[in-house]
PDB file of C-alpha atoms in Angstrom:
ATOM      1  CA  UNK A 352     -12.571 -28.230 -59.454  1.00 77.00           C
ATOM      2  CA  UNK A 353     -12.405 -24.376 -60.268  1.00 84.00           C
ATOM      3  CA  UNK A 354     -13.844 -22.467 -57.673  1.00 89.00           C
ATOM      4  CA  UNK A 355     -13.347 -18.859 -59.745  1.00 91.00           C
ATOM      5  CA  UNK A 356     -16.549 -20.053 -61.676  1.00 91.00           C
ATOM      6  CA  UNK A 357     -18.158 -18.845 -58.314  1.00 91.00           C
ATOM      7  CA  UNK A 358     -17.075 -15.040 -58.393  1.00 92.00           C
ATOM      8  CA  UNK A 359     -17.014 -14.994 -61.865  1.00 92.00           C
ATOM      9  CA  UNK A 360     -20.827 -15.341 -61.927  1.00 93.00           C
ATOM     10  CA  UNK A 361     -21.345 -13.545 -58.589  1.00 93.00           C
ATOM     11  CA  UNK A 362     -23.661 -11.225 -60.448  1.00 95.00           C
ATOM     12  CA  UNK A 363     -25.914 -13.949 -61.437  1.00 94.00           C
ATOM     13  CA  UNK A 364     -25.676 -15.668 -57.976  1.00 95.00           C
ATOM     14  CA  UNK A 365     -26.992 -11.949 -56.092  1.00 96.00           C
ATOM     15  CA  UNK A 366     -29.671 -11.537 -58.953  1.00 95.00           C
ATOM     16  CA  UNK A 367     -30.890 -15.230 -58.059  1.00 95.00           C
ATOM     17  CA  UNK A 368     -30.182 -14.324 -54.331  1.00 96.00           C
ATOM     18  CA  UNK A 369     -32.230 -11.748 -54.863  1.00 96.00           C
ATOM     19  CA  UNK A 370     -35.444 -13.301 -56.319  1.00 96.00           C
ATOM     20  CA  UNK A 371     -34.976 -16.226 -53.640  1.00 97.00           C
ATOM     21  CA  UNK A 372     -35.306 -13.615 -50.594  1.00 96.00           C
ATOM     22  CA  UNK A 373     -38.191 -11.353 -52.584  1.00 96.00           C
ATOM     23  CA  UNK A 374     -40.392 -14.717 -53.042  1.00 96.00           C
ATOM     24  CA  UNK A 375     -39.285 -16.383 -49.635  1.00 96.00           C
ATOM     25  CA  UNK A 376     -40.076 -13.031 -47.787  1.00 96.00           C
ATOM     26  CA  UNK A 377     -43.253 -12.146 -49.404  1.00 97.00           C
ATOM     27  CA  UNK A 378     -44.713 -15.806 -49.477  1.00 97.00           C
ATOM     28  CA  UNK A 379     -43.992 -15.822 -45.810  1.00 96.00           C
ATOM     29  CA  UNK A 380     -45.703 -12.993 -44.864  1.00 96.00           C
ATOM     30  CA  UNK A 381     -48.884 -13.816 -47.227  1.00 97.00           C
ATOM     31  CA  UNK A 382     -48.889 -17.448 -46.551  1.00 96.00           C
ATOM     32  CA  UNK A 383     -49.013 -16.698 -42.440  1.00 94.00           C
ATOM     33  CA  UNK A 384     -51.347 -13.895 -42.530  1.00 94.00           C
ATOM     34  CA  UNK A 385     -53.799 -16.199 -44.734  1.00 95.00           C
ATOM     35  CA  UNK A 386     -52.880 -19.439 -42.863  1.00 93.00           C
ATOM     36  CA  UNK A 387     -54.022 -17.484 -39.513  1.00 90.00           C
ATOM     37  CA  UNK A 388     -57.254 -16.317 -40.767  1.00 90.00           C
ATOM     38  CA  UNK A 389     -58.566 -19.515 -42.200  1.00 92.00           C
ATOM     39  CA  UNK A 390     -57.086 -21.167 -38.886  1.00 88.00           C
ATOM     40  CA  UNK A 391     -58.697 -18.848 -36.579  1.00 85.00           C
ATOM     41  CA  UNK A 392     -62.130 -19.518 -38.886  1.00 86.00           C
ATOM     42  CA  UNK A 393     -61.904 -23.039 -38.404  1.00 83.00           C
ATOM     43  CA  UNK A 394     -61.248 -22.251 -34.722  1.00 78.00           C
ATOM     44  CA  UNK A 395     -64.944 -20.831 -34.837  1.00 76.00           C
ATOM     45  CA  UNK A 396     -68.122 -22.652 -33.117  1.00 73.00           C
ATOM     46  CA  UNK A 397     -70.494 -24.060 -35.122  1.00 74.00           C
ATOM     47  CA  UNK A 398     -70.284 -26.677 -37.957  1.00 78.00           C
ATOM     48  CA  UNK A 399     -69.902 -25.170 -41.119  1.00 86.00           C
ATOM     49  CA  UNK A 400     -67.094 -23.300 -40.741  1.00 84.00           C
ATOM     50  CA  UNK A 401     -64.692 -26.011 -39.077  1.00 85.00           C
ATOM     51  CA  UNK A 402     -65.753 -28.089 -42.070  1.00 89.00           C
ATOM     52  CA  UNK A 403     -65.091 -25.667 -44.651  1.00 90.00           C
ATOM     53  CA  UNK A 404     -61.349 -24.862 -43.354  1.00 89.00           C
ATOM     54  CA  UNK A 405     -60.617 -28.645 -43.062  1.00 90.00           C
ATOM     55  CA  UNK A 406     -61.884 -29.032 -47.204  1.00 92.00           C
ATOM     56  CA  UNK A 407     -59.748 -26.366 -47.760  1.00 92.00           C
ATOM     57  CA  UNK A 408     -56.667 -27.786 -45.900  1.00 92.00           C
ATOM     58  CA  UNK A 409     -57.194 -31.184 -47.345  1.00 93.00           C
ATOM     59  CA  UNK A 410     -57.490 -30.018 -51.011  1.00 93.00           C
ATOM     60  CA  UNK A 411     -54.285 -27.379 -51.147  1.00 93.00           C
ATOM     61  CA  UNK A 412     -52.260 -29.931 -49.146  1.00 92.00           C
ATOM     62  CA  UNK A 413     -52.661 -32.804 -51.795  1.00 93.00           C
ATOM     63  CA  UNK A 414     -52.394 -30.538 -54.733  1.00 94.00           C
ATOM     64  CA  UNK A 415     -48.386 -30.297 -55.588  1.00 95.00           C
ATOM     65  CA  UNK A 416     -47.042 -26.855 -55.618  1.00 95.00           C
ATOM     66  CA  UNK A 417     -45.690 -27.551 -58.541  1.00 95.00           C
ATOM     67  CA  UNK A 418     -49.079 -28.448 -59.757  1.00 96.00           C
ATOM     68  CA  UNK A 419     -50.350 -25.173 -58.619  1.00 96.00           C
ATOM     69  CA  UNK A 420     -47.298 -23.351 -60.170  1.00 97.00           C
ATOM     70  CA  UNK A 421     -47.865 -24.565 -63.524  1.00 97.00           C
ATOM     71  CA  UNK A 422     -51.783 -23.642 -63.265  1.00 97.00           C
ATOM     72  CA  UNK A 423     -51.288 -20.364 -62.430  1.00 97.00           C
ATOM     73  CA  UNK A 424     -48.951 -19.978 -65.594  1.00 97.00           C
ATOM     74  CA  UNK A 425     -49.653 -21.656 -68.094  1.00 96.00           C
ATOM     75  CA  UNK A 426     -53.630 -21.856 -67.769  1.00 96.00           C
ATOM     76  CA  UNK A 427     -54.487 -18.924 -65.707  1.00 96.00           C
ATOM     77  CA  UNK A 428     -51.654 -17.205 -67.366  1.00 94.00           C
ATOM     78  CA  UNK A 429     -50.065 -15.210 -64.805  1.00 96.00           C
ATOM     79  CA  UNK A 430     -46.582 -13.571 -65.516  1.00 96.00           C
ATOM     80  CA  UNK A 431     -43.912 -15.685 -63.546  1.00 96.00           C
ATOM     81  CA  UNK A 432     -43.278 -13.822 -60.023  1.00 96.00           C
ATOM     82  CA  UNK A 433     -46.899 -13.462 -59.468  1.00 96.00           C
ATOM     83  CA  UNK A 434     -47.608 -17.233 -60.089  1.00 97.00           C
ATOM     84  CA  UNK A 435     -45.004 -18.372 -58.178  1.00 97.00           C
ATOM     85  CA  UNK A 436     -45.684 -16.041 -55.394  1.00 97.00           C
ATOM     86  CA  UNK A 437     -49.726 -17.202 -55.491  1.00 97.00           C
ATOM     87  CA  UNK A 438     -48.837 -20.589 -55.531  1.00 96.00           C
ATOM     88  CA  UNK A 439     -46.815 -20.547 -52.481  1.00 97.00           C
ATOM     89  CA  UNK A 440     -48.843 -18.309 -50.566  1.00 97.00           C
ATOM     90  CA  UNK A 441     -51.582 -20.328 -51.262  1.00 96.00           C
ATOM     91  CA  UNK A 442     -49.757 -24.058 -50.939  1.00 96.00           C
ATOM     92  CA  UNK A 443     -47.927 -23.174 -47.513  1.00 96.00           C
ATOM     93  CA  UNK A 444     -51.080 -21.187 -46.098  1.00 95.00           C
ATOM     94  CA  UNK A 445     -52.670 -24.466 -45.553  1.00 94.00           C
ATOM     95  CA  UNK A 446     -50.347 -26.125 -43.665  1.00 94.00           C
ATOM     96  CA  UNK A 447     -50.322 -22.879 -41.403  1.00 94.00           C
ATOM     97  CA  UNK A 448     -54.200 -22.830 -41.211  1.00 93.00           C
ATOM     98  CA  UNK A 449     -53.695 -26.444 -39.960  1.00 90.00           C
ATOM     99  CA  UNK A 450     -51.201 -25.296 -37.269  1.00 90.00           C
ATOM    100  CA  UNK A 451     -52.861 -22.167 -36.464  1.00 89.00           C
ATOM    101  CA  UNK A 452     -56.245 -24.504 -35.523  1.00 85.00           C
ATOM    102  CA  UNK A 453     -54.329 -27.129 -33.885  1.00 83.00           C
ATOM    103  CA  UNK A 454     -52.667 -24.362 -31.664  1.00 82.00           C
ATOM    104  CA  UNK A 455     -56.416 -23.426 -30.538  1.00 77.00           C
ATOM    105  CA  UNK A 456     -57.143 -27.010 -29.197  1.00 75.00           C
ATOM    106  CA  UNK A 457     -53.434 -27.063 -27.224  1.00 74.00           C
ATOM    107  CA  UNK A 458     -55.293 -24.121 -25.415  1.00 73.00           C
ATOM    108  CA  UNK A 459     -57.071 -25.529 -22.197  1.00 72.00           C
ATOM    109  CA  UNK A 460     -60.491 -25.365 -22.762  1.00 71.00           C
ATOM    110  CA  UNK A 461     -61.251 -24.899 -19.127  1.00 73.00           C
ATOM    111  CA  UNK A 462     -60.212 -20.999 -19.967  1.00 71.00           C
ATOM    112  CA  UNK A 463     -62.875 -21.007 -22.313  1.00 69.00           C
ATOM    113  CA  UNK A 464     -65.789 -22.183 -20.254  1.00 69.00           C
ATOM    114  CA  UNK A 465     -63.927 -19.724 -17.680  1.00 74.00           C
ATOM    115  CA  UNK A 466     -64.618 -16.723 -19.877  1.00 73.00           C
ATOM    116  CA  UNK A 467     -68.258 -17.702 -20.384  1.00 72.00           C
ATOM    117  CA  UNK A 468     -68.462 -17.979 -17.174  1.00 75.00           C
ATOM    118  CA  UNK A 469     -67.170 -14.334 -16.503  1.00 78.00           C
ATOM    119  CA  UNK A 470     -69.715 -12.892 -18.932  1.00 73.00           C
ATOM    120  CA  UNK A 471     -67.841 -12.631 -21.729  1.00 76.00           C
ATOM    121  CA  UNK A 472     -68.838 -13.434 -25.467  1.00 74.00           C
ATOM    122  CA  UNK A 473     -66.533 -15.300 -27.529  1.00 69.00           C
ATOM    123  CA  UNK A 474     -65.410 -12.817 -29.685  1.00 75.00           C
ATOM    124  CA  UNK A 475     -63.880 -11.263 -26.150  1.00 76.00           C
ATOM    125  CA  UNK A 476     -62.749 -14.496 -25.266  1.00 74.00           C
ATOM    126  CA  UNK A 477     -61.728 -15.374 -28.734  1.00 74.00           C
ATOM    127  CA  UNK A 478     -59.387 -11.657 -28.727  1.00 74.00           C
ATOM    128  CA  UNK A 479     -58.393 -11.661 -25.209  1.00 74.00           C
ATOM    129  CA  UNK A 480     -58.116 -15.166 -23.808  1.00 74.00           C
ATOM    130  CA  UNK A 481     -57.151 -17.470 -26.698  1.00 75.00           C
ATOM    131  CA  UNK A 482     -55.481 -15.538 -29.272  1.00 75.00           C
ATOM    132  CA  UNK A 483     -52.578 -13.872 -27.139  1.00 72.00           C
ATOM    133  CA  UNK A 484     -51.788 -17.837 -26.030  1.00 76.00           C
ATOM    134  CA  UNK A 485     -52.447 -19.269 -29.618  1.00 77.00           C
ATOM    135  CA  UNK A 486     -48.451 -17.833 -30.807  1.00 76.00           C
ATOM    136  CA  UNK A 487     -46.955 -19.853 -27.949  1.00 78.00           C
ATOM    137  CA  UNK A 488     -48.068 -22.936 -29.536  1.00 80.00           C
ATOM    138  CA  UNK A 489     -47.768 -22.441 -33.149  1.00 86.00           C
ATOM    139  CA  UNK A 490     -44.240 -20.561 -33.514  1.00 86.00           C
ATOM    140  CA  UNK A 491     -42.510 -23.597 -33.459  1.00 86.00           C
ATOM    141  CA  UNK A 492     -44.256 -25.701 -36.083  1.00 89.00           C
ATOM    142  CA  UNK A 493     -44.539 -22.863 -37.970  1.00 92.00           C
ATOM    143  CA  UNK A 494     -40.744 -21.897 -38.091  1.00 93.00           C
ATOM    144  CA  UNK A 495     -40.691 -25.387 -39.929  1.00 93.00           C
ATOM    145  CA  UNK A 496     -43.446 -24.175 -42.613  1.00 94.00           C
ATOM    146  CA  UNK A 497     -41.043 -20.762 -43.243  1.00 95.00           C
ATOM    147  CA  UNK A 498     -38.485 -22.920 -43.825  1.00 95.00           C
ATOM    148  CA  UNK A 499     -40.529 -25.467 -46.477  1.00 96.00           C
ATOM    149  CA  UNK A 500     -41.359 -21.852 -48.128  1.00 96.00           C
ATOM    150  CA  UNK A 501     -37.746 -20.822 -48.608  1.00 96.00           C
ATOM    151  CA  UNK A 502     -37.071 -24.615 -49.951  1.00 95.00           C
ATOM    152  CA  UNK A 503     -40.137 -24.581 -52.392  1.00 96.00           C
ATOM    153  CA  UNK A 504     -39.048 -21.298 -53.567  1.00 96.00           C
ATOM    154  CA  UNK A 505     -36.915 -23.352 -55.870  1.00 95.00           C
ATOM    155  CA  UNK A 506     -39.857 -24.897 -57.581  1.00 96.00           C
ATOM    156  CA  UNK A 507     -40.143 -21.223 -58.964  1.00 96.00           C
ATOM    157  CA  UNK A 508     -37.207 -21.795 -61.534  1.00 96.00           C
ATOM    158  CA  UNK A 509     -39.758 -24.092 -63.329  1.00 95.00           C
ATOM    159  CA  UNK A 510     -41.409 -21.501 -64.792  1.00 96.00           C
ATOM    160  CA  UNK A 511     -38.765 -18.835 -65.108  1.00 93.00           C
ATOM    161  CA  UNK A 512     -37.912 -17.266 -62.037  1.00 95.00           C
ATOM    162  CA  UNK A 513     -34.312 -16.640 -62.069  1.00 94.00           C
ATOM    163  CA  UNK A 514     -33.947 -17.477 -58.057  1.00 96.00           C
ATOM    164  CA  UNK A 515     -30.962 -19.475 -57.137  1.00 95.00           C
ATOM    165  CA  UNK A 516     -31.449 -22.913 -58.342  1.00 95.00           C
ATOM    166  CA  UNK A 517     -32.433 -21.356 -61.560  1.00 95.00           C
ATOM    167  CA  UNK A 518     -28.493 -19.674 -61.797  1.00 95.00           C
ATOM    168  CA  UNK A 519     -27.358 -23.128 -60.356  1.00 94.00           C
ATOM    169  CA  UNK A 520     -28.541 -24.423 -63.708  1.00 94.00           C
ATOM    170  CA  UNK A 521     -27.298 -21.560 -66.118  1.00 93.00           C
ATOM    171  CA  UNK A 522     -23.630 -21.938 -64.437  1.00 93.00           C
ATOM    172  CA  UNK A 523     -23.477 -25.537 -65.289  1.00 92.00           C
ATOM    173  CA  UNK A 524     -25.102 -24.960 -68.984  1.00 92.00           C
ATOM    174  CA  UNK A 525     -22.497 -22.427 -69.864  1.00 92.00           C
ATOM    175  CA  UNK A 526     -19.378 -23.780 -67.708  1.00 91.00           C
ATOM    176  CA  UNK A 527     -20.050 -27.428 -66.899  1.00 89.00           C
ATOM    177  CA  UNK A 528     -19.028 -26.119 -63.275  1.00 90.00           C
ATOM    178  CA  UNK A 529     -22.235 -27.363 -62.058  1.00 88.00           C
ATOM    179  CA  UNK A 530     -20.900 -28.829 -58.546  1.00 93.00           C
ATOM    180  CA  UNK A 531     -19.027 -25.489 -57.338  1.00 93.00           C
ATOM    181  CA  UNK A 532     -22.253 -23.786 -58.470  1.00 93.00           C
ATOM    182  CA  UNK A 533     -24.595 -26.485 -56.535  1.00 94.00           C
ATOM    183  CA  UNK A 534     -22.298 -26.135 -53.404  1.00 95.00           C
ATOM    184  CA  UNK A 535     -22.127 -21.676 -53.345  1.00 95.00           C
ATOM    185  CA  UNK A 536     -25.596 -22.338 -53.344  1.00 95.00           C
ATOM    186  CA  UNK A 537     -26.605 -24.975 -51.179  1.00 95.00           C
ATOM    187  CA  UNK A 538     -24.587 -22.900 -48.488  1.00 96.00           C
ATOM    188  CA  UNK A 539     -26.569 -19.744 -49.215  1.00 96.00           C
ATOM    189  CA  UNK A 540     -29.890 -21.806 -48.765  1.00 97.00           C
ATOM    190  CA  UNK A 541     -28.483 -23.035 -45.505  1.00 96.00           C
ATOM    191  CA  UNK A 542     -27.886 -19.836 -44.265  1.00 96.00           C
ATOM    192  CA  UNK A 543     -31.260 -18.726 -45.090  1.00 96.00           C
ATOM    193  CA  UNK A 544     -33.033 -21.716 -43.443  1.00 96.00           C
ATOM    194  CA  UNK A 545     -30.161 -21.012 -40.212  1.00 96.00           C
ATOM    195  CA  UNK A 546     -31.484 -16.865 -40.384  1.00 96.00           C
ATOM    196  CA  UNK A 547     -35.168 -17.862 -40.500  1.00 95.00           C
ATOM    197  CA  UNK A 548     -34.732 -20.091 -37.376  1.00 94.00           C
ATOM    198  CA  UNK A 549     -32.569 -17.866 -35.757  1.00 94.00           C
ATOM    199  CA  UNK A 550     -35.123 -14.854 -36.521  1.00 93.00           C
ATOM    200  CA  UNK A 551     -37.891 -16.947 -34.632  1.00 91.00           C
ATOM    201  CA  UNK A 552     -35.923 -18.172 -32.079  1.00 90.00           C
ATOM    202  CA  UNK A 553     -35.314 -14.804 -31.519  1.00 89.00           C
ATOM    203  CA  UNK A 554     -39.303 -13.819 -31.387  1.00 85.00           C
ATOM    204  CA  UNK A 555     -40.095 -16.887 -29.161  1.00 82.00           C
ATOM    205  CA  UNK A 556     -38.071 -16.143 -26.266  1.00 84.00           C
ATOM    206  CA  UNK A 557     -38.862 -12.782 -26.180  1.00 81.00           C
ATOM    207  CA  UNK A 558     -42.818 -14.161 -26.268  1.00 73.00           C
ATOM    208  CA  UNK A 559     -42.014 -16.514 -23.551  1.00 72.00           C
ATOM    209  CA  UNK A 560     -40.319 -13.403 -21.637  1.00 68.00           C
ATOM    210  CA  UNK A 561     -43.631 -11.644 -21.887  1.00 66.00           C
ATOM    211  CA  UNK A 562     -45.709 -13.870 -20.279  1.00 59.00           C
ATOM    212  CA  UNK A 563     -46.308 -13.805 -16.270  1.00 54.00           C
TER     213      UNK A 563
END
């Protein structure tokens, strides 16, 4: 083994770095912000709404995201970054959507029918009662979906983003050094995944420390 490959192509490594934590961060922040709206729609009364959010769910969750990757390429014909970052938004937002309206059922629903019961509408109950509870619930789950979006970030490399598994496999082309390559960057995608649950750890307890 000839672990000088690694800081001989340390450039390449920080430019694949690089794309890795642009597409992880920005599909995070997308994917939640969508994933909580539809959730919080299909936390709504009534029955079309509910039933929309759960077609939506069912349909992005059984499409690949390399499927969706490739579609937004090649046939809608997207430049790479924006594809990838579409796809992901898009792929991961329904599995927060799912979370996000699974947190609203862990709520008690006697605090609902407490609220109407106070006068209030449910938009007031919905912004007051429900919503500042609904994070308590869902962090955890969804400090597993940040996660999935930092590991699907590698699907990118499929259609030429030049994140870190796409350097893994220029290193090996040009050096046949492909293990020391694998291993620098397994151990930088484990210490992404260990700074994303570390980061939420982080904004749980200070949650929980909130709370009466």
């Amino acid at each position: 083994m000839d672990w000088s490959v690694v800081w001989d192509y340390r450039e390449a490594l920080w430019t694949g770095l690089r794309f890795t934590l642009e597409l992880s961060v920005l599909s995070i922040a997308g994917s939640f912000v969508l994933g909580t709206v539809i959730g919080c729609i299909g936390a709504l009364p009534g029955f079309l709404a509910p039933r929309l959010v759960a077609a939506y769910v069912e349909l992005l969750r059984n499409i690949p995201v390399v499927v969706k990757l490739f579609f937004l390429y090649y046939a809608v014909g997207l430049d790479a970054m924006p594809a990838a970052l579409i796809g992901l938004i898009t792929h991961q937002s329904a599995y927060i959507a799912d979370v996000v309206a699974s947190g609203f059922r862990s709520v008690p629903r006697e605090q609902l029918e407490a609220g109407w019961a106070c006068g209030h509408t449910y938009p007031q109950i919905f912004r007051h009662v429900l919503l500042p509870q609904l994070f308590r619930f869902v962090l955890p789950p969804t400090t597993t979906q940040f996660i999935e979006i930092l590991k699907n970030s590698a699907v990118a490399m499929l259609i030429g983003v030049e994140e870190l598994t796409f350097q893994t496999q220029r290193i090996e082309s040009e050096t046949f050094r492909g293990f020391e390559a694998a291993t620098a960057v397994t151990l930088l995608y484990l210490a992404l995944a260990l700074a994303i649950a570390g980061s939420m750890s982080v904004v749980e307890r200070r949650l929980k420390a909130r709370q009466p």
